[in-house]
Coordinates of C-alpha atoms and ligand atoms in Angstrom, one line a residue:
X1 CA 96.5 86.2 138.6
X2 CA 97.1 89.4 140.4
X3 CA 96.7 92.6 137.9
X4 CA 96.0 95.1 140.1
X5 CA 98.7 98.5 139.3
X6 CA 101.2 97.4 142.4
X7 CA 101.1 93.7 141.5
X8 CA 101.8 95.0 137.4
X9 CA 104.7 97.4 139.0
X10 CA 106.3 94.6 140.8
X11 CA 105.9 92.2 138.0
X12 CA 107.8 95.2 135.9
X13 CA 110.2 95.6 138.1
X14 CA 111.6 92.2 138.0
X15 CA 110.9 92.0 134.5
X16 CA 112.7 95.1 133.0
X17 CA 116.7 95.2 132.2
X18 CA 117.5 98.7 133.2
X19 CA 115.0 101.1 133.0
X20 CA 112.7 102.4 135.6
X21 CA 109.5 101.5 136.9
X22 CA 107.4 104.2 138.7
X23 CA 103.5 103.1 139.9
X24 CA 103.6 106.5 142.1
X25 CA 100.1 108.0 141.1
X26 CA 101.5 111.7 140.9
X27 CA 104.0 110.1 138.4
X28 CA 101.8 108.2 136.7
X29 CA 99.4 111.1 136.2
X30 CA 102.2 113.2 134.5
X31 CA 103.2 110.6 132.0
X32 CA 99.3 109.8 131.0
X33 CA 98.0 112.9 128.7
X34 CA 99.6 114.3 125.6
X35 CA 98.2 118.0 124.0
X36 CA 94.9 116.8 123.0
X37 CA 92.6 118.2 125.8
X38 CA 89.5 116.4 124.8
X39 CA 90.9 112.9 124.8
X40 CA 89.8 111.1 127.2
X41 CA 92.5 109.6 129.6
X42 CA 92.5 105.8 131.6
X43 CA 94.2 105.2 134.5
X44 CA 97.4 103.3 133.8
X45 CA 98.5 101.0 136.2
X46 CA 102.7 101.9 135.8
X47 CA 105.5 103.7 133.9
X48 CA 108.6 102.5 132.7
X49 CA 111.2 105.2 131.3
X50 CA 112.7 102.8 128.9
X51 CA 116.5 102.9 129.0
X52 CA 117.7 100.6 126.5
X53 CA 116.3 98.3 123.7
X54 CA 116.2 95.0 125.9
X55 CA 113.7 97.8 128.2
X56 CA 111.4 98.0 125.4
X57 CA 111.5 94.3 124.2
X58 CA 110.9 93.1 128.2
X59 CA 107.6 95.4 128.3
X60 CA 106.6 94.4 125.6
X61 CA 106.9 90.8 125.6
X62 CA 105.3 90.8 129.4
X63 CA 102.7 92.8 128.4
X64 CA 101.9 90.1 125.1
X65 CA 102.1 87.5 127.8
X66 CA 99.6 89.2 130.4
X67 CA 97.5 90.7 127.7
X68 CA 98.3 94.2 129.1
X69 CA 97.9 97.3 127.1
X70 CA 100.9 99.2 126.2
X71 CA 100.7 103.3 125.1
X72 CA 104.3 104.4 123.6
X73 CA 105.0 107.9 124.5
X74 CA 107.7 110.3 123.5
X75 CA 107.1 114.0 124.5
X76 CA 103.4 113.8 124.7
X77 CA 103.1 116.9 122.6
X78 CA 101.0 115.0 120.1
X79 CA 97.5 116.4 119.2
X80 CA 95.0 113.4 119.0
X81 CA 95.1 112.1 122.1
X82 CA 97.8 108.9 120.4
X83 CA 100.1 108.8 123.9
X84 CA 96.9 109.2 126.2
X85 CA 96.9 106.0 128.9
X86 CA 94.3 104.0 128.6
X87 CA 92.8 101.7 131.7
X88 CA 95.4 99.4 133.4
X89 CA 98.0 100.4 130.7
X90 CA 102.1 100.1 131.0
X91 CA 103.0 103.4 129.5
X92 CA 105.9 102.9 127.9
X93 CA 108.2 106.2 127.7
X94 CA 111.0 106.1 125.2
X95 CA 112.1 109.7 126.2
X96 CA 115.1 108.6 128.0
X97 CA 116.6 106.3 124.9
X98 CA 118.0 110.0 123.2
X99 CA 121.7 109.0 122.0
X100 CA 122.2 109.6 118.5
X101 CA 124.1 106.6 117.5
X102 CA 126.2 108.0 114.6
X103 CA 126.1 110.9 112.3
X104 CA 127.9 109.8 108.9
X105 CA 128.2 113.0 106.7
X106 CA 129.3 110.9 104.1
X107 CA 126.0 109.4 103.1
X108 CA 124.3 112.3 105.2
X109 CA 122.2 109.9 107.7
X110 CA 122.1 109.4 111.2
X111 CA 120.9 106.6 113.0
X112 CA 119.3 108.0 116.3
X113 CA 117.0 106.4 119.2
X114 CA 113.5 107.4 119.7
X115 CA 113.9 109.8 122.6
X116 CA 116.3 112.3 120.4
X117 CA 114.4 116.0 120.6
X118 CA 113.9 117.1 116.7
X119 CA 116.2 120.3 117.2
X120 CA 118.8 118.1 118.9
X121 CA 119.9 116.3 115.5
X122 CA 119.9 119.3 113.9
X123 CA 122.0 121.1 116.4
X124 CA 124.1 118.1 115.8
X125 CA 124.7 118.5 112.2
X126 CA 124.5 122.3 111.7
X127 CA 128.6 122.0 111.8
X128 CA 128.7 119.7 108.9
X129 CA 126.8 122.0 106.8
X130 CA 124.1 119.6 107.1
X131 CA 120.4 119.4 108.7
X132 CA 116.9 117.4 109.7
X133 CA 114.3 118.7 107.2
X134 CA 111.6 117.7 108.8
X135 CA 110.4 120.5 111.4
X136 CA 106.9 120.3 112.9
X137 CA 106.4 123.5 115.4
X138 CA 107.2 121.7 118.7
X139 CA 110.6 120.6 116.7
X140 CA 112.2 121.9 119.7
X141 CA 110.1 119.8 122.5
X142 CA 109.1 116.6 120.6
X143 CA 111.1 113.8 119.9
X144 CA 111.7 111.8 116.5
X145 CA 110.6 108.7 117.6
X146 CA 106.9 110.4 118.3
X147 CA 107.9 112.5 114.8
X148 CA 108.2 109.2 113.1
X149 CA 105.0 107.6 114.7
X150 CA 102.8 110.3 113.8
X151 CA 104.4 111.2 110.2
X152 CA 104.9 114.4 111.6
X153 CA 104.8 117.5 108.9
X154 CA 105.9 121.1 109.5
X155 CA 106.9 124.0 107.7
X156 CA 109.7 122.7 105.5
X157 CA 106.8 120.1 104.0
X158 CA 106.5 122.6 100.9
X159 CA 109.7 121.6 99.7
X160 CA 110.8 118.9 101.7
X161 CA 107.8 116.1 102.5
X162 CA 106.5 114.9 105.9
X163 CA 108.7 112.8 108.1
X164 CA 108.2 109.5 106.1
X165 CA 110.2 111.3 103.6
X166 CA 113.2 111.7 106.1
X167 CA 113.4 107.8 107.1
X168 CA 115.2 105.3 105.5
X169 CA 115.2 102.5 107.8
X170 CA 113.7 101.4 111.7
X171 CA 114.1 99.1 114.1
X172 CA 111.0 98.3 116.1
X173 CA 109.7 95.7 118.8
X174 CA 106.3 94.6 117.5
X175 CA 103.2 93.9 119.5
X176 CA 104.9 90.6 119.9
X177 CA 108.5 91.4 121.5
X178 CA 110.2 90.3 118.2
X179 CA 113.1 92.9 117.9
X180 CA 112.9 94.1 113.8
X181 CA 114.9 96.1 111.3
X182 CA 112.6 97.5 108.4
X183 CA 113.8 99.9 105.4
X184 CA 117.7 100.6 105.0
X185 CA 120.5 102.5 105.3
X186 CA 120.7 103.6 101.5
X187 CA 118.9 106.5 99.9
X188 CA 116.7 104.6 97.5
X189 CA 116.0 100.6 97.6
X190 CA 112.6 98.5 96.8
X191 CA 112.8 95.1 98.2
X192 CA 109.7 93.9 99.7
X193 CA 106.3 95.5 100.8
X194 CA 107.1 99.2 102.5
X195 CA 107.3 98.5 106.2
X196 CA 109.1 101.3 107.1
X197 CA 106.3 103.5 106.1
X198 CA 104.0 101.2 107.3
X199 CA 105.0 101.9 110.8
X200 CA 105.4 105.4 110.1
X201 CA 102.2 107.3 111.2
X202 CA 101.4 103.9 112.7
X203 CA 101.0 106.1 116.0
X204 CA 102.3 102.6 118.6
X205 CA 99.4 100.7 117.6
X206 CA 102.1 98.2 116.0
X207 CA 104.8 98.3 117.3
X208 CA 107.6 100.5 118.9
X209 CA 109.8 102.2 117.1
X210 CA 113.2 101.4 119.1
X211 CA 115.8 103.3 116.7
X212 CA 115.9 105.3 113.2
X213 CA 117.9 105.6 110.3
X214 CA 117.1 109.3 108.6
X215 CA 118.2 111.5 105.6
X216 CA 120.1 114.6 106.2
X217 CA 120.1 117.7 104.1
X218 CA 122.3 120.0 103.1
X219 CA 122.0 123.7 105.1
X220 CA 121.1 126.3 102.1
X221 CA 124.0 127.4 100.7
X222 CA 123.3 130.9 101.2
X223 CA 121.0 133.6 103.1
X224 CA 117.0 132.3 103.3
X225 CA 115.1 134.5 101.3
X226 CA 111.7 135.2 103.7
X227 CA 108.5 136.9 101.5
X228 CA 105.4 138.1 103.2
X229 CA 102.1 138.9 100.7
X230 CA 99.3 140.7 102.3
X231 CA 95.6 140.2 100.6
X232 CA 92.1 141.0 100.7
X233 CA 90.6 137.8 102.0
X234 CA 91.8 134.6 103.1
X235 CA 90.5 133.1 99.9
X236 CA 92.4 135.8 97.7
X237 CA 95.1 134.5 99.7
X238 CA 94.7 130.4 99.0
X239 CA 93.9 131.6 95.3
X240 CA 97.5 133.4 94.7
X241 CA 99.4 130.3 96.2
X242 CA 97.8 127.8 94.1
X243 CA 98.7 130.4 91.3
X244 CA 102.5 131.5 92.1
X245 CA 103.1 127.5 92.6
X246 CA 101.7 126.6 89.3
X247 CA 104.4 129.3 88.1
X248 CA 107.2 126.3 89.3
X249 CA 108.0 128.5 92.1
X250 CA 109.4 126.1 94.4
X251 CA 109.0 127.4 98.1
X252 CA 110.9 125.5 101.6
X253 CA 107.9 127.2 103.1
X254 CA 104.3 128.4 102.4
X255 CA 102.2 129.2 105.1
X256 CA 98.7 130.9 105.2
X257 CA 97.3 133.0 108.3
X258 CA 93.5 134.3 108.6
X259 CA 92.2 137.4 109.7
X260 CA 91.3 136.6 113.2
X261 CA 94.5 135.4 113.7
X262 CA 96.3 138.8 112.4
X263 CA 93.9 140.3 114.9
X264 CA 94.8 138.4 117.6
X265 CA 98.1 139.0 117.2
X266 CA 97.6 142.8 116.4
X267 CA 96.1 142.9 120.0
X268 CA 98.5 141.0 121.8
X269 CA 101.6 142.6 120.6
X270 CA 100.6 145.7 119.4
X271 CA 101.3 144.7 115.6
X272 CA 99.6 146.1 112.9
X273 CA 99.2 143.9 110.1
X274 CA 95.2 143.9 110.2
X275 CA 95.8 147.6 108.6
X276 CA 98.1 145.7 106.0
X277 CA 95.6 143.3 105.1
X278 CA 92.7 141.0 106.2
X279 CA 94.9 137.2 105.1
X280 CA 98.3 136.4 104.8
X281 CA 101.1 134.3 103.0
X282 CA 104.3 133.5 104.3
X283 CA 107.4 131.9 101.8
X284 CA 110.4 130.8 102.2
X285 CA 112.8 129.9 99.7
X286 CA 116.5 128.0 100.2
X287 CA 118.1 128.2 97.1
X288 CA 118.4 130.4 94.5
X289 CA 116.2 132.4 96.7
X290 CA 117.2 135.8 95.3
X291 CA 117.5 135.1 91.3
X292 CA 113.7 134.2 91.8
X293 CA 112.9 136.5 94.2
X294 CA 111.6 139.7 91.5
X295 CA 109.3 137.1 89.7
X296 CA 107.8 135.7 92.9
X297 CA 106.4 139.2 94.0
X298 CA 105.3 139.5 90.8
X299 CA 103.2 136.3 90.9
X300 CA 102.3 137.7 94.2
X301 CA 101.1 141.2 93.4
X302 CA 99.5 139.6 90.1
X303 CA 97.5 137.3 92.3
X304 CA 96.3 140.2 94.1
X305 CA 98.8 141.0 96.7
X306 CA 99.0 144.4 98.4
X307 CA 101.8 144.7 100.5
X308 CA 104.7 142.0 99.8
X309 CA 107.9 142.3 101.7
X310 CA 110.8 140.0 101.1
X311 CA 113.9 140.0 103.2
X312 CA 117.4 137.9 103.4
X313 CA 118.3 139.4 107.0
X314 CA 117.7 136.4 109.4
X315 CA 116.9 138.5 112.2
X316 CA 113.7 139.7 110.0
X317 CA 112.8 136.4 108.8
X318 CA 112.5 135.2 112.0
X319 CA 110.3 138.1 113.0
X320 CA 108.0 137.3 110.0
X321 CA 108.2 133.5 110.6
X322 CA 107.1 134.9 114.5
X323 CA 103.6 135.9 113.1
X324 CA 102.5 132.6 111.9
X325 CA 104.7 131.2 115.3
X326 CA 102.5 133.3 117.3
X327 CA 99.2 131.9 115.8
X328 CA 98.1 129.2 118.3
X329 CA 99.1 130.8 121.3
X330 CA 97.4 133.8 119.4
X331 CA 94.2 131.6 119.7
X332 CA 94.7 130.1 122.6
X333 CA 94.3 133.5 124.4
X334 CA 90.6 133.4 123.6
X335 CA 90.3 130.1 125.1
X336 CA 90.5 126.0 125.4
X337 CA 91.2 125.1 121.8
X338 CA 90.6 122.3 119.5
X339 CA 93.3 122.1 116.7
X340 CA 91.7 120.2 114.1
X341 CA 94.2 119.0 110.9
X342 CA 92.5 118.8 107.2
X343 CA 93.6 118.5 104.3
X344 CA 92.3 119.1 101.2
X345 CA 93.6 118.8 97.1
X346 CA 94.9 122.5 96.6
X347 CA 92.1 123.3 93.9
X348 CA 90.1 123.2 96.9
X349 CA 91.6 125.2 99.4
X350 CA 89.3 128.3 98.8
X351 CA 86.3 126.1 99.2
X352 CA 87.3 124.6 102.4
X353 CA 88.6 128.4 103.8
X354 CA 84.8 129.5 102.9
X355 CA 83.2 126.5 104.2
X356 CA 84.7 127.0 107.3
X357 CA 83.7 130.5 107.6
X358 CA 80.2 129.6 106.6
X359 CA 80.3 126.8 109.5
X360 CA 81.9 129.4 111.8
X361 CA 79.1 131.9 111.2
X362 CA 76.4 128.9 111.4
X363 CA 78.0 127.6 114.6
X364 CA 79.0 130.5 115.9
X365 CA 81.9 129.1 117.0
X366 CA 85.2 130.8 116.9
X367 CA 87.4 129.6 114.3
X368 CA 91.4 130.9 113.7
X369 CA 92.7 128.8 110.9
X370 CA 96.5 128.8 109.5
X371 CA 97.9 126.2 107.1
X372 CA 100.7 124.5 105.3
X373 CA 99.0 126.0 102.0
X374 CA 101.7 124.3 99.5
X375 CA 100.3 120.7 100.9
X376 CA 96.4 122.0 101.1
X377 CA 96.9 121.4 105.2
X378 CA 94.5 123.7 107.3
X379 CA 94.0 124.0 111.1
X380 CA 91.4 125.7 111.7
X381 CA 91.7 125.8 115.2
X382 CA 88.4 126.2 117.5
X383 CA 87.8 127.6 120.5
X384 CA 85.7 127.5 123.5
X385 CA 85.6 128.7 127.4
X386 CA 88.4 127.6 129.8
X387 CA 87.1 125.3 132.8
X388 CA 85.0 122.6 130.6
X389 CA 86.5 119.1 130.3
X390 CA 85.5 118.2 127.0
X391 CA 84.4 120.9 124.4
X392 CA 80.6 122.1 124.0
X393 CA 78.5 120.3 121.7
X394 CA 78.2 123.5 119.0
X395 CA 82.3 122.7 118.5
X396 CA 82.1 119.1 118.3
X397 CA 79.3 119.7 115.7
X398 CA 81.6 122.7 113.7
X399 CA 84.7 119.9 113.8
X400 CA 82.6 117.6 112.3
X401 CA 81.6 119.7 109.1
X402 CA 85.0 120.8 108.9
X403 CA 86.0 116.6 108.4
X404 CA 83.1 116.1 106.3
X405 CA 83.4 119.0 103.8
X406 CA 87.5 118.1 103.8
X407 CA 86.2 114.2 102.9
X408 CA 84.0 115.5 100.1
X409 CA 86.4 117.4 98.7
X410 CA 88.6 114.2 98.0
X411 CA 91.0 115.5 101.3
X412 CA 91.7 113.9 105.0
X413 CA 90.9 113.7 108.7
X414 CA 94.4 114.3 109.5
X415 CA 97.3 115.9 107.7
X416 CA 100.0 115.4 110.4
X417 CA 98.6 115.2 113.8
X418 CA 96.9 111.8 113.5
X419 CA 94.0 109.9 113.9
X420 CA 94.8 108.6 117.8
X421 CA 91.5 109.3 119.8
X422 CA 89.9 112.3 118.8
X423 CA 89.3 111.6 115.6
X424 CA 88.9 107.6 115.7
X425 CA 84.9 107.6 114.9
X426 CA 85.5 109.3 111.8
X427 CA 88.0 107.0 110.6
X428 CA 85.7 104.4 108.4
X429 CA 84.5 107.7 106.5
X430 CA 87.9 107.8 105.3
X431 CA 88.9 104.6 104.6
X432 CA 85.8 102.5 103.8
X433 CA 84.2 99.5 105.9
X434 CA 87.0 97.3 103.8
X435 CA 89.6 99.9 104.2
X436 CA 89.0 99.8 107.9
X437 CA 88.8 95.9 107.9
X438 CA 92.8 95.8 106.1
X439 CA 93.6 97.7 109.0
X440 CA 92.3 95.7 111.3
X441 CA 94.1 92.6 109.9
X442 CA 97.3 94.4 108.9
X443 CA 97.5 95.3 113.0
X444 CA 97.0 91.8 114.1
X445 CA 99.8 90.2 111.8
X446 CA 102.3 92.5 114.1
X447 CA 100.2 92.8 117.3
X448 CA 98.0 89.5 117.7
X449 CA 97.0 89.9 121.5
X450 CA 95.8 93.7 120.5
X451 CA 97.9 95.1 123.1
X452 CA 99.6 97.8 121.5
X453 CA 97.9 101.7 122.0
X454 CA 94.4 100.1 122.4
X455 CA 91.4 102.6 121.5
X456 CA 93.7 104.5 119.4
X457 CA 93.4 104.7 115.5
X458 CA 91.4 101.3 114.6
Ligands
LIG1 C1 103.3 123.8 119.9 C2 103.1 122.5 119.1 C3 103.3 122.6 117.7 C4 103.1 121.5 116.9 N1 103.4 121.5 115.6 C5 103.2 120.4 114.9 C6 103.5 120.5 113.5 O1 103.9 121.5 112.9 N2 103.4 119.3 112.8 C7 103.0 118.2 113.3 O2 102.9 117.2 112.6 N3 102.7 118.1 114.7 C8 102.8 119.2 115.4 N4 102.5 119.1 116.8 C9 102.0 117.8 117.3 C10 103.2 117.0 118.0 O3 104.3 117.7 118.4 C11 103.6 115.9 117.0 O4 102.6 115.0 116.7 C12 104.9 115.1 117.4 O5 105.3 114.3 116.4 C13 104.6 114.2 118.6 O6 105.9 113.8 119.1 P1 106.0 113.4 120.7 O7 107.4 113.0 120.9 O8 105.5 114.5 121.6 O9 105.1 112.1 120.7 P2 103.9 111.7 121.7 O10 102.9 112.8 121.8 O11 104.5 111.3 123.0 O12 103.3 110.5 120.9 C14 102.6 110.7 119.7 C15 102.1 109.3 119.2 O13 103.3 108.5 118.8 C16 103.3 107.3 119.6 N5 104.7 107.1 119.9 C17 105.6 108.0 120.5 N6 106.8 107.5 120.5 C18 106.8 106.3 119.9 C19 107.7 105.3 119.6 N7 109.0 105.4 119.9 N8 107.3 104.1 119.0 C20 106.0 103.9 118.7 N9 105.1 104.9 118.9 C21 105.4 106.0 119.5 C22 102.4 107.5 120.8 O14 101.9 106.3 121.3 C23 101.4 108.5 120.2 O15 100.4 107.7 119.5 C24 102.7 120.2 117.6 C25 102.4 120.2 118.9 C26 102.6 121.3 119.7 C27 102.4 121.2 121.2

């Protein structure tokens, strides 16, 4: 049989309901990388822009019946290399199914397609009083189908969970063409094995997810209450979090910034918060913001705070949420950058902050780490020279410490960006030879001819 890319195109084009199919290199170039720059990247054979659900099913069931390799792909803004084509691949774009289907304010849910931009649905349901909680920092580039298959997190995680605890119900097409409903439509419900969250975070290796049901939340009632904490040290700073949380204080956001990242900053935009202090925390609270607000400087200040600013004017929230905003392009002015993702138990934030300096000094390697400090999420975020295609062997070797020390410490490989390619090799570290194995089973029960996001993950 014929599988050269043309013959696969034409095959595609008789195949497909409605959508499109493009075997135009140029085109096919632009639809095969995502964000991570070290992943490495196949040559697919075709693109179809997916249209409608019969689209997806047609791929997929011509792609089970000529064992061709299918990579899912929203936005490609993901960071591990998950929507990268491999060899000879369909890739399969979902970006153009973006209708949201219904909004019911009633139940607050809406069922949405996979192509729907994150900011979109809550631009939708601002008018309702109502919103998406889940808002990773390309909430207004990626979509939620890519969201869902990565279980993507983002600032509102303090208070509010990853995605998987936005999503009450999917439909998918498995690895097999089968068209499938998993979850439901109400909030809580127990019947069977989880799939829903099976497939969320399953990053297309089972399936594709073809349409959502999700939770909406109410706006806060009143004005956001925004608190900066400037601190000694970036492990002063981890050590006052862990210590105002255990005081029940329940922040929407809790962010930590390093040094080098304030000094980035400082030099960029002519800041000066390097003179304020050498780490930072950033909170956010939603409700009953002010009543708490005297008790959580406190906590702050007795944690070892110098200068803490709180403020409920939006326009000065949003310059202080700016500064941790600002931090990757604030590294990524030093360089290419790797964004690596662990997470660690809280306890052991300040032991994973000084391990990483320690690697940083031992690697010399240039490391500017934020984090999600609520969930024990860091990225420390490395950088090396522009111009090389995959990063130097001193990085490779500091991301590699980072991983382990996170393992040891009872943490993860990935917090919200996901395993995809970049960090497959370290994957049995994590789960065990027989965790790995499960996996391996659990993908052939929905995918049997392994055609679904090949390479990636498993
Ligand atoms: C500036 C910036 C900030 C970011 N901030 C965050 C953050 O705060 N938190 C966070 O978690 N991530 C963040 N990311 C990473 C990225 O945006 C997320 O991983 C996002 O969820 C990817 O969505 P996407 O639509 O771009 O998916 P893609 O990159 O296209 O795909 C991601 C993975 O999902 C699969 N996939 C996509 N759509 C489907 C589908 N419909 N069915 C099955 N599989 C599918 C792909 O095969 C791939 O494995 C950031 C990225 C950037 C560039």
């Amino acid at each position: 049989m014929d599988m050269t890319p043309a013959a696969t195109a034409k095959d595609l084009r008789l195949a497909v309901h409605s959508g499109t199919v493009a075997d135009d290199p140029d085109v096919v170039a632009s639809y095969s990388r995502d964000r991570a720059s070290s992943a490495p990247v196949g040559a697919a054979a075709a693109v179809v822009r997916a249209g409608c659900v019969d689209d997806v099913a047609d791929v997929i069931r011509y792609a089970h019946a000529h064992r061709v390799p299918v990579v899912p792909r929203g936005a490609g803004t993901g960071e591990a290399g998950g929507a990268a084509a491999v060899d000879g691949a369909i890739v399969l774009a979902l970006g153009g199914m973006d209708r949201i289907v219904e909004l019911d304010t009633e139940d607050q849910v809406a069922v949405v397609e996979p192509g729907v931009i994150n900011a979109e649905l809550s631009a939708a349901v601002r008018s309702d009083g109502l919103r998406y909680a889940p808002d990773p920092g390309s909430h207004e580039i990626s979509t939620l189908g890519g969201n869902i298959a990565t279980n993507a997190g983002g600032f509102r995680c303090a208070k509010y969970g990853p995605t998987r605890d936005a999503v009450l119900g999917l439909e998918v097409v498995t690895g097999e063409g089968r068209r499938l409903r998993v979850g439901r439509r109400a909030l809580k419900g127990v019947a069977g094995y989880d799939l829903t969250s099976l497939f969320t975070g399953s990053e297309g290796t089972l399936g594709v997810i073809v349409g959502a049901t999700v939770r909406l939340t109410p706006l806060p009632a009143g004005p956001e209450v925004t608190t900066v904490a400037f601190f000694p040290s970036f492990g002063a700073a981890t050590a006052a979090v862990s210590a105002t949380l255990r005081r029940g204080v329940v922040p929407s956001v809790c962010e930590i910034v390093d040094e080098a990242t304030l000094a980035s900053i400082d030099e960029w935009k002519g800041t000066d918060y390097t003179d304020a202090g050498r780490a930072l925390v950033l909170l956010q609270f939603d409700t009953d913001a002010e009543r708490g607000q005297a008790a959580v400087e406190a906590a702050l200040r007795a944690a070892g705070a110098g200068e803490v600013l709180s403020t409920s004017d939006p326009a000065e929230a949003r310059m202080l949420m700016d500064i941790r905003r600002l931090a990757l392009p604030a590294a990524e002015r030093h360089g290419q950058v790797l964004v690596e993702d662990v997470v660690v138990p809280r306890s052991k934030l300040g032991a994973m902050v000084a391990e990483t300096e320690r690697i940083a000094e031992h690697t010399g390697v240039r490391i500017f780490t934020v984090g999600h400090a609520a969930d024990g999420n860091l990225h420390p975020t490395l950088v090396y020279p522009r111009g090389l295609a995959q990063p130097p062997a001193e990085v490779e070797e500091a991301a590699e410490r980072i991983f382990r020390f996170a393992l040891g410490c009872g943490g993860t490989l990935t917090g919200e960006h996901g395993i995809g390619t970049v960090k497959r090799r370290f994957l049995r570290e994590e789960l065990g030879t027989d965790g790995l194995d499960y996996h391996r089973r659990v993908k052939a029960v929905f995918d049997p001819a392994g055609i679904m996001n090949p390479g990636k993950v498993i």
